[in-house]
């Protein structure tokens, strides 16, 4: 076989079309229409100078029942060169105009029938041709008589009819406004820059003016030429920005990518880079920024079907970053307000996590401005925590180097002492911040009404010490007994909401909310041992009654004390017996709102008023027990006063 001079075979367009995926949605249904408008634009620019595009006309008629679309223009028509290019798939002819030579074949994914008619000028005469186009029924082109009314001496007319089954449901749910708005979006750079020829639309008999529609949808159009560095190379872009009222078409800030004047893909959201999905105007309406981006970088990377751009996310992100900067330059008032909110968010981070403040080397305002507009407290915490972790790692390596010998240690003495001082300060700040958080939470709890599922005394109880636990399974840092008394934090044994005998609760059992036992080991002096009882009662409760074991909380405390003295021991979670010898002192706290019925019970038990008139106390000689009654607000207030110096001095210094 002679292998010389063998010509290439024609492209198998049927297979190419079948392999092209087109999801059934409104944008893809209109894709053939978009392609025709783009071809019409190129034809008009070929006939008229770019400065005379206003002479160009594009008329679009669309019917949704029965389904057809007609696109006419007054361009040069299908000249000999244009028609020859039409007959050649993937022709280089369209590349010179920014096309791929494939767009007309997309129509076969949406419509059943396609008809072309053209009138062009050849020398001094006019040449007309009309034909149906169907790659699935050879011959693909069947010439017919021209029965089209053209809108000028020259131009082209394309008619699509009959919709493919995949798009039937799309057509049934589409509305005219969607069609008009998507045409404007698809050719947004032309509208923003004023390069769009006259374009009119008739949809189911209703006339729409695309230019007027654009003016109603968008405002504050700005077009800028920008150079953006991508992967070390500089690329020129044309960036247009417009404000549009927030709606179904544009629900949030968006960047639309265009290649050769046509939109590619569905765009990219700018919400994350701007920090909000929309801007609220002084008129109370929400508006979004729509940025159109075009340039050779995108022209060269549009895929054949024009459904996406073949660029990685880092490349697109570089473009989006610059677009967001331009938008924020235009919306400076919003940017300053947003940065102020972020600074407040950063302060809240330091209040709750003071250790993170040390990871910030410069001013908080400078740090905030170096971070994305969308960042909130959570992102600041993550970033600063990572910074602090890395700083600590670097310091450990430096410390190892500085302490390798005496001379190095001597030279670095001041630096090491300064670092230790800072570490001490950070640790204390975290400790104080924890206390303030606990107190803030306790204040919120006592100010909230009961939700019917969990009584608030249980919530408060869990804050102070987890219920149904004891000190054998709860660590020091897991409770907040310091709220009642600093001395309670380190007692020998603590039992929370458990029976005295350690087993399951049964009828008649005495269960104190908190029982704390402190053993004095000095010369086995049992008289120095002590027990502390704490009882929490539901805030707002006002049904107390003197002498009733169920409604007299003071009587309940006395009975619990009697039971402890009778048993002479407590049983821990592990089953260990903790001896409570005779002579052990017992102190009790009743925490409850001092409502009228409780005050009556207190008076009947002959209690004394505290020095600040906010609580009551009594020593019961026969039971050898001291009992104090105080309200929730007093408990929290006293805890806050004891820690006020730390809050005011240390936290102010850290933040």
XYZ file of C-alpha atoms in Angstrom:
655
model
C 0.000 0.000 0.000
C 1.296 3.444 -0.938
C 1.495 5.506 2.253
C 2.483 8.771 0.577
C 0.207 11.800 0.158
C -2.685 10.377 2.232
C -5.125 13.206 3.097
C -6.640 13.622 6.570
C -10.189 12.401 6.981
C -13.006 14.740 8.010
C -13.752 15.056 11.693
C -16.393 12.659 12.973
C -18.668 15.413 14.295
C -21.463 13.029 15.232
C -19.139 11.298 17.713
C -17.779 14.633 18.931
C -21.293 15.922 19.603
C -22.339 12.711 21.345
C -19.308 12.888 23.626
C -20.057 16.497 24.550
C -21.977 16.592 27.841
C -24.552 19.337 28.273
C -26.591 19.351 31.469
C -30.256 20.257 30.947
C -30.541 23.733 32.487
C -31.576 27.211 31.371
C -28.067 28.383 30.449
C -27.373 25.320 28.302
C -30.787 25.533 26.629
C -29.831 29.060 25.545
C -26.278 28.101 24.537
C -27.127 27.867 20.782
C -28.780 31.295 21.026
C -25.681 32.685 22.726
C -23.536 31.199 19.951
C -25.683 32.861 17.274
C -25.525 36.237 19.035
C -21.739 35.922 19.219
C -21.518 35.081 15.497
C -23.825 38.001 14.773
C -21.543 40.289 16.771
C -18.503 39.167 14.777
C -20.387 39.612 11.517
C -21.479 43.130 12.510
C -17.944 44.139 13.518
C -16.768 42.839 10.129
C -19.261 45.118 8.376
C -19.021 48.199 10.578
C -16.070 49.879 12.219
C -15.853 49.159 15.959
C -16.687 52.814 16.564
C -19.923 52.391 14.614
C -21.290 49.329 16.370
C -24.451 51.268 17.139
C -25.418 50.678 13.503
C -25.441 46.967 14.149
C -28.730 45.218 14.869
C -29.546 41.856 16.385
C -33.166 40.716 16.546
C -34.086 37.695 18.642
C -37.453 35.984 18.660
C -38.123 33.100 21.012
C -41.269 31.038 21.472
C -41.694 28.586 24.318
C -44.809 26.919 22.873
C -44.197 25.739 20.231
C -40.469 25.927 20.870
C -38.377 27.859 18.388
C -35.695 30.571 18.403
C -34.830 32.962 15.586
C -31.738 35.191 15.538
C -31.214 37.795 12.818
C -28.455 40.354 12.289
C -27.360 42.956 9.771
C -23.755 41.817 9.511
C -21.908 40.797 6.382
C -23.743 37.473 6.130
C -22.268 34.166 4.989
C -19.685 35.425 2.528
C -17.668 32.911 0.524
C -14.980 32.855 3.219
C -17.511 32.632 6.032
C -19.491 29.857 4.339
C -16.328 27.888 3.612
C -15.404 28.200 7.287
C -18.918 27.094 8.224
C -18.396 23.882 6.259
C -15.114 23.190 8.061
C -15.297 21.935 11.684
C -12.734 23.473 14.060
C -11.681 25.940 11.399
C -8.870 28.399 11.955
C -11.107 31.059 10.426
C -12.952 31.509 13.709
C -9.747 31.463 15.712
C -8.892 34.850 14.221
C -12.152 36.139 15.659
C -11.720 34.405 18.971
C -13.916 31.422 18.160
C -13.232 27.698 18.295
C -15.187 26.611 15.238
C -17.371 24.248 17.251
C -20.189 26.397 18.628
C -22.706 25.705 15.843
C -22.526 21.975 16.604
C -23.701 22.525 20.214
C -27.138 23.261 18.745
C -27.652 19.565 18.047
C -27.608 18.859 21.797
C -30.640 21.126 22.306
C -32.727 21.445 19.108
C -34.038 19.042 16.457
C -34.094 21.357 13.421
C -31.721 24.117 12.352
C -32.231 26.483 9.414
C -29.836 29.150 8.037
C -30.502 31.983 5.599
C -27.964 34.573 4.460
C -27.596 37.535 2.167
C -24.092 38.807 1.484
C -22.496 41.183 -0.952
C -20.230 39.797 -3.662
C -18.559 42.500 -5.725
C -21.496 44.741 -6.696
C -24.221 42.084 -6.436
C -25.951 40.353 -3.525
C -25.763 36.624 -2.980
C -28.382 34.718 -1.001
C -28.429 31.163 0.274
C -30.685 29.184 2.573
C -30.301 25.654 3.889
C -31.188 23.241 6.649
C -28.301 21.878 8.703
C -28.305 18.396 10.249
C -25.164 16.350 10.855
C -27.263 13.270 11.586
C -28.986 13.168 8.151
C -26.622 13.206 5.166
C -26.308 15.282 3.213
C -25.737 17.503 6.244
C -26.638 20.631 4.279
C -29.808 20.775 2.157
C -30.314 23.984 0.211
C -33.836 25.426 -0.011
C -35.565 28.479 -1.421
C -34.999 31.695 0.482
C -38.190 32.761 2.256
C -36.594 34.852 5.011
C -37.179 38.571 5.513
C -33.789 40.117 6.284
C -33.460 43.206 8.469
C -30.972 44.957 6.121
C -29.214 44.644 2.776
C -26.925 41.989 4.220
C -27.110 39.740 7.214
C -27.846 36.299 8.486
C -30.847 34.518 9.996
C -30.759 31.336 12.084
C -33.836 29.460 13.244
C -33.926 26.613 15.760
C -37.062 24.538 16.333
C -38.117 21.412 18.194
C -36.446 20.788 21.543
C -34.611 17.610 22.540
C -36.290 15.438 25.220
C -33.621 16.293 27.806
C -34.634 19.969 27.663
C -38.418 19.641 27.625
C -38.697 20.092 31.389
C -36.339 23.101 31.248
C -38.554 24.835 28.679
C -41.694 24.146 30.705
C -40.222 25.925 33.754
C -38.445 28.838 32.081
C -39.772 32.410 32.117
C -38.982 35.352 29.788
C -37.120 37.374 32.418
C -34.665 34.493 32.868
C -33.940 34.501 29.141
C -33.355 38.256 28.925
C -31.222 38.369 32.080
C -29.051 35.464 30.969
C -28.397 37.013 27.578
C -27.233 40.165 29.352
C -25.073 38.135 31.739
C -23.533 36.105 28.922
C -22.425 39.237 27.059
C -21.890 41.429 30.110
C -18.493 42.856 29.005
C -20.099 44.246 25.838
C -22.907 45.884 27.813
C -20.586 47.282 30.498
C -18.146 48.750 27.957
C -20.912 50.021 25.643
C -19.771 47.803 22.744
C -23.073 45.948 22.312
C -24.966 46.601 19.032
C -28.694 47.296 19.124
C -30.345 44.147 20.425
C -34.070 43.528 20.740
C -35.943 40.493 21.934
C -39.428 39.139 21.415
C -40.393 36.329 23.766
C -43.807 34.813 23.270
C -44.881 38.042 21.574
C -43.609 40.417 24.301
C -40.923 42.898 23.240
C -37.895 43.474 25.496
C -35.170 46.091 25.128
C -31.933 44.499 26.330
C -30.149 47.844 26.770
C -32.906 49.210 29.008
C -33.020 45.949 30.895
C -29.262 46.175 31.482
C -29.574 49.727 32.836
C -32.299 48.581 35.229
C -30.260 45.598 36.405
C -26.855 47.238 36.718
C -25.393 50.540 37.834
C -21.999 52.118 38.522
C -20.323 50.431 35.568
C -16.540 50.742 35.633
C -14.093 49.186 33.157
C -10.396 48.952 34.026
C -7.342 47.481 32.332
C -5.250 45.533 34.830
C -2.024 43.534 34.705
C -2.058 40.478 36.973
C 0.872 38.217 37.826
C 0.021 34.532 37.439
C 2.689 31.898 38.064
C 5.423 34.492 37.673
C 4.114 35.857 34.353
C 2.240 39.106 33.724
C -1.087 38.980 31.891
C -3.324 41.820 30.754
C -7.024 41.747 31.605
C -10.021 43.945 31.067
C -12.128 44.005 34.230
C -15.597 45.511 34.316
C -17.505 45.933 37.559
C -21.211 46.678 37.967
C -23.664 46.792 40.837
C -26.820 44.726 40.474
C -29.771 44.411 42.793
C -29.565 41.069 44.592
C -31.876 38.488 43.035
C -32.191 34.995 41.610
C -29.804 35.754 38.733
C -27.089 37.168 40.998
C -27.694 36.178 44.663
C -24.127 37.107 45.727
C -21.000 38.892 44.517
C -19.645 37.096 41.469
C -16.740 37.135 39.036
C -17.701 36.093 35.515
C -15.006 34.867 33.152
C -15.222 35.656 29.451
C -13.306 34.321 26.474
C -13.662 36.033 23.110
C -16.560 38.043 24.455
C -18.535 35.028 25.673
C -19.042 33.763 29.196
C -17.202 30.606 30.272
C -18.765 28.399 32.903
C -20.897 29.643 35.774
C -18.410 32.104 37.262
C -16.843 32.290 40.704
C -18.288 33.664 43.944
C -16.455 36.655 45.460
C -18.297 36.419 48.765
C -15.358 34.874 50.618
C -12.882 37.488 49.421
C -15.162 40.477 49.991
C -16.481 39.217 53.318
C -20.206 39.501 52.645
C -22.588 38.096 49.989
C -24.013 41.552 49.219
C -23.864 45.250 50.091
C -26.774 46.929 51.836
C -27.511 50.296 50.273
C -28.802 53.355 52.091
C -32.137 52.736 50.392
C -32.381 49.415 52.246
C -31.831 47.315 49.115
C -29.134 44.655 48.857
C -26.838 44.847 45.865
C -24.120 42.590 44.533
C -21.016 43.363 42.530
C -20.715 41.545 39.213
C -17.217 41.604 37.775
C -16.573 40.615 34.160
C -13.031 39.501 33.366
C -11.633 39.015 29.874
C -8.190 38.772 28.301
C -5.899 36.591 26.181
C -5.138 34.421 29.197
C -8.774 33.296 29.226
C -9.141 33.286 25.432
C -6.358 30.732 25.181
C -7.742 28.520 27.937
C -11.439 28.249 27.079
C -12.366 24.645 26.414
C -13.875 23.672 23.067
C -17.462 23.605 24.303
C -16.974 26.912 26.165
C -18.321 25.402 29.345
C -15.224 26.108 31.457
C -11.717 27.525 31.477
C -8.763 25.150 31.523
C -6.828 26.821 34.325
C -6.071 25.581 37.822
C -7.664 27.071 40.926
C -4.496 28.928 41.932
C -4.498 30.755 38.604
C -8.172 31.661 38.900
C -7.618 32.648 42.518
C -4.913 35.120 41.524
C -7.425 36.813 39.207
C -10.152 36.759 41.856
C -7.821 38.327 44.447
C -7.133 41.301 42.200
C -10.798 41.666 41.275
C -11.753 41.671 44.963
C -9.126 44.375 45.649
C -10.637 46.563 42.933
C -14.134 46.042 44.292
C -13.050 46.928 47.828
C -11.267 50.035 46.537
C -14.603 51.107 45.059
C -16.453 50.183 48.276
C -14.037 51.740 50.749
C -16.729 52.668 53.291
C -17.777 49.028 53.547
C -14.156 47.870 53.763
C -13.396 50.122 56.718
C -16.561 49.043 58.541
C -15.738 45.386 57.901
C -12.164 45.783 59.164
C -13.514 47.460 62.303
C -15.822 44.493 62.908
C -12.914 42.103 62.402
C -10.815 44.048 64.910
C -13.633 43.679 67.454
C -13.732 39.977 66.679
C -9.993 39.785 67.324
C -10.425 41.460 70.707
C -13.044 38.834 71.611
C -10.491 36.180 70.657
C -7.918 37.648 73.055
C -10.492 37.938 75.838
C -11.234 34.207 75.624
C -7.764 33.093 74.546
C -5.185 35.556 75.959
C -2.286 33.245 75.119
C -2.906 33.943 71.432
C -2.111 37.649 71.921
C 1.559 36.759 72.259
C 1.563 35.321 68.730
C 0.781 38.784 67.367
C 4.023 40.654 66.771
C 2.590 43.908 65.412
C -0.523 45.982 65.939
C -3.878 44.163 65.836
C -5.139 46.536 63.115
C -2.202 45.646 60.848
C -2.757 41.954 61.453
C -6.470 42.172 60.621
C -5.785 44.040 57.373
C -3.375 41.328 56.271
C -6.091 38.661 56.496
C -9.055 37.846 54.239
C -12.163 39.990 54.599
C -14.237 36.890 55.356
C -12.253 35.905 58.451
C -13.957 35.811 61.831
C -12.970 34.703 65.330
C -12.558 31.039 64.383
C -10.075 31.752 61.591
C -8.109 34.187 63.768
C -7.834 31.546 66.505
C -6.558 28.920 64.052
C -3.980 31.242 62.509
C -2.669 32.659 65.790
C -2.543 29.231 67.436
C -0.419 27.944 64.565
C 1.829 31.003 64.804
C 2.276 30.475 68.538
C 3.046 26.788 68.053
C 5.714 27.621 65.479
C 7.152 30.407 67.645
C 7.459 28.006 70.573
C 9.246 25.480 68.360
C 11.717 28.104 67.168
C 12.322 29.274 70.745
C 13.048 25.735 71.944
C 15.681 25.349 69.238
C 17.186 28.741 70.091
C 17.183 27.901 73.809
C 19.066 24.683 73.170
C 21.670 26.667 71.268
C 21.909 29.449 73.880
C 22.400 27.029 76.796
C 24.997 24.757 75.226
C 27.749 26.278 77.403
C 28.269 28.837 80.160
C 29.363 31.714 77.921
C 26.345 31.317 75.633
C 24.042 31.138 78.642
C 25.635 34.256 80.136
C 25.252 36.193 76.906
C 21.587 35.187 76.537
C 20.699 35.611 80.221
C 18.456 38.671 79.803
C 16.677 37.202 76.790
C 15.971 33.911 78.585
C 14.681 35.664 81.721
C 12.449 37.863 79.560
C 11.026 34.816 77.816
C 10.338 33.053 81.144
C 8.599 36.189 82.390
C 6.423 36.204 79.274
C 5.598 32.506 79.682
C 4.510 33.158 83.283
C 2.371 36.043 82.167
C 0.724 33.955 79.426
C -0.078 31.097 81.794
C -1.621 33.425 84.373
C -3.609 35.234 81.671
C -5.121 31.959 80.466
C -6.057 31.046 84.023
C -7.744 34.394 84.617
C -9.505 34.298 81.246
C -10.963 30.922 82.183
C -12.315 32.346 85.418
C -13.922 35.294 83.678
C -15.551 32.963 81.144
C -16.986 30.817 83.930
C -18.339 33.850 85.789
C -19.875 35.256 82.585
C -21.551 31.919 81.935
C -22.837 31.688 85.512
C -24.364 35.170 85.209
C -26.168 34.151 82.021
C -27.466 30.935 83.600
C -29.029 32.623 86.619
C -30.677 35.141 84.324
C -32.351 32.505 82.127
C -35.720 30.933 82.793
C -36.219 27.181 83.030
C -36.831 25.363 79.712
C -38.836 22.480 81.187
C -36.212 19.805 80.533
C -33.348 20.637 82.886
C -33.713 22.610 86.126
C -31.370 25.576 86.285
C -29.911 24.567 89.623
C -28.550 21.487 87.825
C -26.986 23.681 85.146
C -25.375 25.876 87.779
C -24.344 22.770 89.720
C -22.543 21.387 86.647
C -20.670 24.653 86.205
C -19.381 24.513 89.779
C -18.780 20.745 89.789
C -20.038 17.989 87.409
C -22.912 15.999 88.903
C -22.815 12.257 89.692
C -19.015 12.389 89.942
C -16.402 12.499 92.661
C -12.771 13.534 92.970
C -11.613 10.046 91.973
C -12.773 10.665 88.386
C -12.748 14.483 88.156
C -9.490 16.448 87.939
C -8.777 19.798 89.535
C -9.078 21.695 86.258
C -12.501 20.160 85.497
C -14.382 22.004 88.249
C -14.895 25.564 89.488
C -15.293 25.239 93.248
C -13.332 28.474 93.597
C -16.623 30.249 92.824
C -17.843 29.274 96.316
C -14.529 29.454 98.183
C -10.922 29.355 96.961
C -10.027 26.916 99.765
C -12.389 24.234 98.439
C -10.389 23.577 95.266
C -7.838 21.286 96.931
C -9.783 19.334 99.553
C -9.072 15.643 100.131
C -12.320 14.253 98.734
C -15.315 15.660 96.807
C -18.596 13.898 96.015
C -21.168 15.498 93.703
C -24.848 14.487 93.689
C -24.039 10.998 95.004
C -25.364 8.995 97.957
C -23.403 8.951 101.197
C -23.141 5.155 101.057
C -21.883 5.260 97.425
C -24.600 2.995 96.000
C -27.664 3.654 93.897
C -30.132 6.122 95.306
C -33.013 4.546 97.247
C -36.015 5.871 99.126
C -34.937 7.769 102.231
C -31.303 8.233 101.091
C -29.618 11.532 101.837
C -27.967 12.940 98.743
C -26.170 16.251 99.064
C -25.439 18.265 95.939
C -21.821 18.564 97.055
C -19.963 16.917 99.965
C -16.333 17.836 100.516
C -14.081 16.240 103.108
C -10.752 17.727 104.133
C -8.495 15.536 106.297
C -5.888 17.184 108.492
C -2.802 14.936 108.685
C -0.943 16.975 111.305
C -0.469 14.706 114.356
C -3.674 12.902 113.354
C -5.672 15.797 114.765
C -9.267 14.800 113.897
C -10.594 18.044 115.365
C -8.985 19.862 112.418
C -10.820 17.700 109.848
C -13.748 19.345 108.113
C -16.707 18.601 105.856
C -18.357 21.138 103.560
C -21.900 20.593 102.231
C -23.445 22.595 99.379
C -27.110 22.516 98.368
C -28.437 24.250 95.206
C -32.139 25.090 94.936
C -34.009 26.092 91.798
C -33.786 29.849 91.123
C -37.118 31.606 91.610
C -38.570 28.827 93.773
C -41.031 30.165 96.367
C -42.801 27.189 97.955
C -40.672 26.567 101.054
C -42.270 25.560 104.388
C -40.702 25.354 107.832
C -40.286 21.863 109.305
C -41.342 20.012 106.125
C -38.479 17.670 105.164
C -39.399 18.087 101.490
C -39.872 21.853 101.526
C -37.490 22.997 104.244
C -33.961 23.079 102.734
C -32.328 23.943 106.058
C -33.993 20.963 107.706
C -32.707 18.826 104.790
C -29.153 19.995 105.482
C -29.497 19.159 109.199
C -30.761 15.657 108.376
C -27.839 15.059 105.973
C -25.407 16.195 108.652
C -27.011 13.811 111.158
C -26.708 10.929 108.678
C -22.992 11.620 108.043
C -22.263 11.745 111.776
C -24.225 8.511 112.362
C -22.486 6.593 109.539
C -19.101 8.084 110.362
C -17.904 7.641 106.769
C -18.364 8.385 103.065
C -18.040 5.839 100.218
C -16.097 6.923 97.105
C -16.817 5.944 93.489
C -14.231 3.150 93.725
C -15.845 1.773 96.904
C -13.210 3.110 99.266
C -14.448 4.124 102.704
C -13.464 7.615 103.853
C -13.661 7.871 107.629
C -15.372 10.912 109.147
C -14.297 10.808 112.811
C -16.059 12.502 115.688
C -15.040 16.102 116.084
C -15.011 16.737 112.349
C -16.226 20.272 111.736
C -19.099 20.672 109.261
C -19.790 23.788 107.179
C -22.860 24.023 104.934
C -23.917 26.378 102.136
C -27.483 26.733 100.886
C -27.522 28.501 97.509
C -31.019 29.720 96.569
C -32.951 32.842 95.679
C -34.111 34.506 98.897
C -37.817 34.490 98.074
C -40.460 35.330 100.767
C -41.186 31.722 101.797
C -37.473 30.946 102.161
C -36.983 34.086 104.251
C -39.759 32.860 106.556
C -38.028 29.476 106.931
C -34.711 31.243 107.637
C -36.348 33.381 110.325
C -38.019 30.352 111.917
C -34.623 28.641 112.127
C -33.343 31.758 113.940
C -30.559 32.714 111.452
C -28.457 35.856 111.672
C -28.115 38.419 108.874
C -24.682 38.729 107.246
C -22.725 41.971 107.429
C -23.680 42.964 103.884
C -27.383 42.074 104.410
C -27.275 39.757 101.394
C -27.059 36.449 103.235
C -27.780 34.617 106.479
C -25.830 32.328 108.835
C -26.165 30.242 111.989
C -24.068 27.921 114.092
C -26.130 24.925 115.245
C -24.493 23.949 118.503
C -26.159 20.570 119.030
C -25.245 19.394 115.516
C -21.881 21.191 115.685
C -22.482 22.660 112.210
C -22.244 26.092 110.627
C -24.847 26.893 107.937
C -24.777 29.859 105.542
C -27.587 30.859 103.140
C -26.753 33.002 100.116
C -28.392 33.858 96.798
C -27.060 32.972 93.349
C -26.361 36.598 92.538
C -24.354 37.047 95.748
C -22.324 33.914 95.023
C -21.447 35.126 91.522
C -20.909 38.708 92.690
C -18.510 37.617 95.445
C -16.561 35.446 92.974
C -16.286 38.400 90.614
C -15.065 40.708 93.395
C -12.378 38.230 94.464
C -11.071 38.117 90.893
C -11.627 41.767 89.932
C -7.993 42.755 90.361
C -6.916 40.093 87.864
C -9.624 41.070 85.377
C -8.895 44.788 85.484
C -5.100 44.758 85.640
C -3.833 41.602 83.952
C -6.427 41.292 81.181
C -6.119 44.973 80.368
C -2.374 44.525 80.052
C -2.703 41.476 77.791
C -5.365 42.873 75.465
